[in-house]
mmCIF file of C-alpha atoms in Angstrom:
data_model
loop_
_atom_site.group_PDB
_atom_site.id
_atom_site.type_symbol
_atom_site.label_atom_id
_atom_site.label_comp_id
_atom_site.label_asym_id
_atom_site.label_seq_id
_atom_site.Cartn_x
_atom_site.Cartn_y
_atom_site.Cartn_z
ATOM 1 C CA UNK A 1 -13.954 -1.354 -0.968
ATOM 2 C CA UNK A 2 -16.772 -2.845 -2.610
ATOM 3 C CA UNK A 3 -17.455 -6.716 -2.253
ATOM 4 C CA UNK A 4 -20.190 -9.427 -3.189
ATOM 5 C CA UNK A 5 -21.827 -10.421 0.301
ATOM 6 C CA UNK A 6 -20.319 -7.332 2.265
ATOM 7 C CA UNK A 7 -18.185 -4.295 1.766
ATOM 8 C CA UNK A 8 -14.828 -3.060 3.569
ATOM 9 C CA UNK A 9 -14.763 0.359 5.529
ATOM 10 C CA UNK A 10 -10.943 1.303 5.928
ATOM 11 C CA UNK A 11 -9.337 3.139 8.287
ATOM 12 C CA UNK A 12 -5.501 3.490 7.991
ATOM 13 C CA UNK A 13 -4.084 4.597 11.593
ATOM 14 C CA UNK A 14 -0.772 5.328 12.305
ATOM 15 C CA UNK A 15 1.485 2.743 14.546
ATOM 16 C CA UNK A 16 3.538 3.530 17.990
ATOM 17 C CA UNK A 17 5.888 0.601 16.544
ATOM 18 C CA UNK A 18 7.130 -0.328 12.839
ATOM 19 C CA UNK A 19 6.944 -4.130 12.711
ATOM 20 C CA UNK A 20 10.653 -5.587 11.776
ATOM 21 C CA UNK A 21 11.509 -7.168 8.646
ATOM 22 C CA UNK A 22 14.034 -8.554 6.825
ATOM 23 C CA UNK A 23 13.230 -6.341 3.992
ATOM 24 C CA UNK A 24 13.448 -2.089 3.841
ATOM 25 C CA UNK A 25 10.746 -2.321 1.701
ATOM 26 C CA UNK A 26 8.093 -4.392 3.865
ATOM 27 C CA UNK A 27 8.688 -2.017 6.897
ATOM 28 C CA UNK A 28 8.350 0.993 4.609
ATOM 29 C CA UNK A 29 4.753 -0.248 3.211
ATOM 30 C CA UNK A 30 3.875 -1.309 6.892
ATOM 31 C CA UNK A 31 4.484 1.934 8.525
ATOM 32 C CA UNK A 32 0.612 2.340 8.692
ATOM 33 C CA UNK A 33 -1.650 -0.591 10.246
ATOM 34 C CA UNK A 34 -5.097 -0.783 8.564
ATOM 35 C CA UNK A 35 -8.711 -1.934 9.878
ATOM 36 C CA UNK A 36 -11.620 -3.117 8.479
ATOM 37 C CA UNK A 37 -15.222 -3.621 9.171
ATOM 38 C CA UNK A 38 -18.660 -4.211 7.126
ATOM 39 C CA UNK A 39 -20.316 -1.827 9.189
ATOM 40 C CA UNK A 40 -19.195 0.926 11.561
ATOM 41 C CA UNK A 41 -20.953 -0.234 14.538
ATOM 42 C CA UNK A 42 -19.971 -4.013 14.083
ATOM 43 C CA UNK A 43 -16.136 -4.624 15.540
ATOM 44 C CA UNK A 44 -13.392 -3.590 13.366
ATOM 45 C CA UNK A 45 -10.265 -6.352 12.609
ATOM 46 C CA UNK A 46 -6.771 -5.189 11.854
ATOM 47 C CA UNK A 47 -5.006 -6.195 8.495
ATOM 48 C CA UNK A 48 -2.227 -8.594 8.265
ATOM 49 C CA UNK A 49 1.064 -7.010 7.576
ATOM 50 C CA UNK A 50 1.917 -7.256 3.816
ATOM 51 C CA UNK A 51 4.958 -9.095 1.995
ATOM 52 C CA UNK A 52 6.598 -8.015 -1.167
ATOM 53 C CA UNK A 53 5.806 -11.700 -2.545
ATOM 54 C CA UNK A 54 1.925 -10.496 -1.937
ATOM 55 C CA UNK A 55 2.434 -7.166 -3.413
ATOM 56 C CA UNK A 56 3.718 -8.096 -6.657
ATOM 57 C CA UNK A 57 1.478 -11.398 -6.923
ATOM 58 C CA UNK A 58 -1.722 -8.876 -6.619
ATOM 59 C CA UNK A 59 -0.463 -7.077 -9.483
ATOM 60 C CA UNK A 60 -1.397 -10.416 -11.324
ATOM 61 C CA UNK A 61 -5.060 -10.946 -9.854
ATOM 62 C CA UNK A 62 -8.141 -9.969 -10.789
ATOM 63 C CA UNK A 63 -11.138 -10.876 -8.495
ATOM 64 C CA UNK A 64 -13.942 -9.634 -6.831
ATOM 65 C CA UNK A 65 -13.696 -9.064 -2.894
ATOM 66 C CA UNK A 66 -16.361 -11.031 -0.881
ATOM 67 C CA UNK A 67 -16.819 -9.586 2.372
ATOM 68 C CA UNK A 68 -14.906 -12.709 4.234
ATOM 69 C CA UNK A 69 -11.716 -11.596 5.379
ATOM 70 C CA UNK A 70 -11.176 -15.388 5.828
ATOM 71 C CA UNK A 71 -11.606 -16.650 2.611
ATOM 72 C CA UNK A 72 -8.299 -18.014 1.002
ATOM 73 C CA UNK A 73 -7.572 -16.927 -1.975
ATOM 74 C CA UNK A 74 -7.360 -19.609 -5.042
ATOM 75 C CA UNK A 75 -5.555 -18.222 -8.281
ATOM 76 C CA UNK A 76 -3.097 -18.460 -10.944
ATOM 77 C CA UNK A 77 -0.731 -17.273 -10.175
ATOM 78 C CA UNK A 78 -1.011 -18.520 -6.790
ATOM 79 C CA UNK A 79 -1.376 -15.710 -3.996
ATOM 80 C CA UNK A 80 1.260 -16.339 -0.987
ATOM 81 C CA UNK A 81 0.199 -16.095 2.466
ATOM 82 C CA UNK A 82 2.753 -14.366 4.359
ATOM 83 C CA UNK A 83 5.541 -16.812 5.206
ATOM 84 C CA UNK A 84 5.001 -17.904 1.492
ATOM 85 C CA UNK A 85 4.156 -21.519 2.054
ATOM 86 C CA UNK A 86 0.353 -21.748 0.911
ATOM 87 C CA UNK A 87 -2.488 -19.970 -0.103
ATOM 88 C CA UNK A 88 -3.035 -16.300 1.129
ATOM 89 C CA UNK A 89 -6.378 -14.767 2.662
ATOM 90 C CA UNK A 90 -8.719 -11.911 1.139
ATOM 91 C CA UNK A 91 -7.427 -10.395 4.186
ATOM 92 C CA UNK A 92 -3.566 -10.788 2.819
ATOM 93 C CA UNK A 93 -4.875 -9.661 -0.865
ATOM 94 C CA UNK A 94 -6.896 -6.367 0.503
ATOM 95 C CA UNK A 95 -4.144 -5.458 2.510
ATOM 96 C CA UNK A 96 -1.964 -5.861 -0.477
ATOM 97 C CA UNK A 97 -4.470 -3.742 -3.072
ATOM 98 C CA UNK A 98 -4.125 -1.429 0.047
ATOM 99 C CA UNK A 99 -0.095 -0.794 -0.210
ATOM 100 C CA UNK A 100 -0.758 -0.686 -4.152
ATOM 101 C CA UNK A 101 -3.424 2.263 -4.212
ATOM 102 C CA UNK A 102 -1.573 4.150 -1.529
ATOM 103 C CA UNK A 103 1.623 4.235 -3.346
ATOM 104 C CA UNK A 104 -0.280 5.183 -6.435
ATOM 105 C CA UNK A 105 -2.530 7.896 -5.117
ATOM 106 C CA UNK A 106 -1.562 9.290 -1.819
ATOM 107 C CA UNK A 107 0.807 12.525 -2.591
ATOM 108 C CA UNK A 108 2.212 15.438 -0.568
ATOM 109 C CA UNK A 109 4.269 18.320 -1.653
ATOM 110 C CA UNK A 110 8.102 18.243 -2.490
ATOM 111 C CA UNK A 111 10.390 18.301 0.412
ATOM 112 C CA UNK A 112 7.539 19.075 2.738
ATOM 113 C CA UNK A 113 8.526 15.649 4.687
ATOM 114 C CA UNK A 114 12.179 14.898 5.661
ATOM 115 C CA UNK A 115 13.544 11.554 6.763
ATOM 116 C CA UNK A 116 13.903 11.616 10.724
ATOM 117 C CA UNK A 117 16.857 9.485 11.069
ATOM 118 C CA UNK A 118 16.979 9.112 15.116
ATOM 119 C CA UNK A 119 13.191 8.372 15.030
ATOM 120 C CA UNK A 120 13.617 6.322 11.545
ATOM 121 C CA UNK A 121 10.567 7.985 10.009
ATOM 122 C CA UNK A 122 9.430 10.733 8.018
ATOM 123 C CA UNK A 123 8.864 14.272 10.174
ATOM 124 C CA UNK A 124 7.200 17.744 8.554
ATOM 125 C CA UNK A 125 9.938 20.053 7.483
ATOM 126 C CA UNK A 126 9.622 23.270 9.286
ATOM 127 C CA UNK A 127 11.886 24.968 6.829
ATOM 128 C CA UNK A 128 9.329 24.343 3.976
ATOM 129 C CA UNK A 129 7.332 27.466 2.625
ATOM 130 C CA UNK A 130 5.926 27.232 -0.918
ATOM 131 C CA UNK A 131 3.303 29.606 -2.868
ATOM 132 C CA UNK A 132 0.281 28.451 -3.991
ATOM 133 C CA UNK A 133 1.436 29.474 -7.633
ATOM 134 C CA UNK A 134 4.351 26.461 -6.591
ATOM 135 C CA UNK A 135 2.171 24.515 -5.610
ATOM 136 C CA UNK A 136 -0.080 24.489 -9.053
ATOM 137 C CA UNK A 137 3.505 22.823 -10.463
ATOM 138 C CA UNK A 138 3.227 19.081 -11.408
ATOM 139 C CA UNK A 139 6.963 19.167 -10.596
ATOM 140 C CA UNK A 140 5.819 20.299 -6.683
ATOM 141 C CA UNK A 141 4.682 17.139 -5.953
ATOM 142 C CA UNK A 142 5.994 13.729 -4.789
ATOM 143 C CA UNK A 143 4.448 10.634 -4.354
ATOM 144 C CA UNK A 144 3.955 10.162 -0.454
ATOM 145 C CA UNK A 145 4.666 6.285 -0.163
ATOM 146 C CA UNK A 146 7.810 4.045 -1.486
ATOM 147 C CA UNK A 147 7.283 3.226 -5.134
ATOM 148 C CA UNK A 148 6.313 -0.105 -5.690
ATOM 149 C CA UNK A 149 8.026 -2.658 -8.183
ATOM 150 C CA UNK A 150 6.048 -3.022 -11.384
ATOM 151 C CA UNK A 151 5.283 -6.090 -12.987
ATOM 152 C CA UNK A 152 6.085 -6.752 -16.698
ATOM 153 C CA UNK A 153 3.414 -6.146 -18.585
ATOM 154 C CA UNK A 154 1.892 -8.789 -20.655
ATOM 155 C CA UNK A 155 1.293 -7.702 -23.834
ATOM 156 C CA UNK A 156 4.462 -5.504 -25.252
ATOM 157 C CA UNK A 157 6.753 -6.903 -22.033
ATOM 158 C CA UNK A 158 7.439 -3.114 -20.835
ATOM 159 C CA UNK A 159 8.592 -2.835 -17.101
ATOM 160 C CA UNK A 160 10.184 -5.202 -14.309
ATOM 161 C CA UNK A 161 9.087 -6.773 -11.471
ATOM 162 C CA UNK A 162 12.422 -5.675 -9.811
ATOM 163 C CA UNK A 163 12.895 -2.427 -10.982
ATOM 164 C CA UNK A 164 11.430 0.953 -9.205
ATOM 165 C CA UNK A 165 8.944 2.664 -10.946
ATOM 166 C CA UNK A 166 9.089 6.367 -11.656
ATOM 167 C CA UNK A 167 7.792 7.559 -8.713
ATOM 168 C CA UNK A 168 10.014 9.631 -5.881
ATOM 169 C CA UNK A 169 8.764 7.587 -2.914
#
């Protein structure tokens, strides 16, 4: 991720423990925990967990990142930090932009994952066997992350903030 004084490296790793929420869809989008650095040999800091609130105000900011992980984040519409009662971070913001391009971009093949219900997380299907003539399908293929709501848009007022999108998260 680009920025004006310094850029992000990101590394998404995968955690022992899903932090608990209050909300299905905050645990699903914090399944992964992310870290960032401006260079690979300088110390690497792990992202904040990320809110629904901060997902769906991102859709409504543009701005260049810095570099400072620190800096709070001054817009209209006001960013939320994560217990909603002032101003997020660029650390709350990228780790928002983070959940948005994963759930837009990251993709696997259908019914190559199945939910895990006693370990409460998706597992590889060992059952799945597909050609690579299947696989050349559009219809093959799933989005890999939960769908995120999208915001209305401005101009012709298409979509809702509350809605799903189209994707099969």
């Amino acid at each position: 991720i680009l920025g004006t004084k310094s850029d992000y490296f990101v590394v998404e790793a995968v955690r022992s423990e899903i932090p608990e929420s209050a909300n299905d869809r905050a645990k699903q989008h914090n399944r992964f925990a992310y870290y960032v650095t401006s260079a690979a040999h300088e110390s690497w800091s792990m992202l904040p967990d990320v809110t629904p609130a901060q997902i769906e105000a991102s859709t409504h900011i543009r701005r260049y990142f810095t570099g400072d992980l620190t800096k709070p984040i001054l817009s209209y519409p006001p960013f939320p930090n994560a217990s909603g009662t002032g101003y997020g971070t660029e650390a709350e913001l990228l780790r928002a932009q983070l959940a948005r391009i994963g759930a837009d971009t990251v993709i696997s093949p259908t019914n190559f994952f199945v939910d895990d219900e006693d370990a409460g997380e998706l597992a590889v299907n060992d059952d799945y066997s597909a050609s690579i003539e299947d696989l050349a399908e559009k219809t093959q293929w799933n989005f890999h992350y939960p769908a995120l709501p999208r915001a209305k848009n401005k101009v012709n007022g298409e979509g809702d903030a509350d809605e799903d999108s189209e994707a099969d998260g």
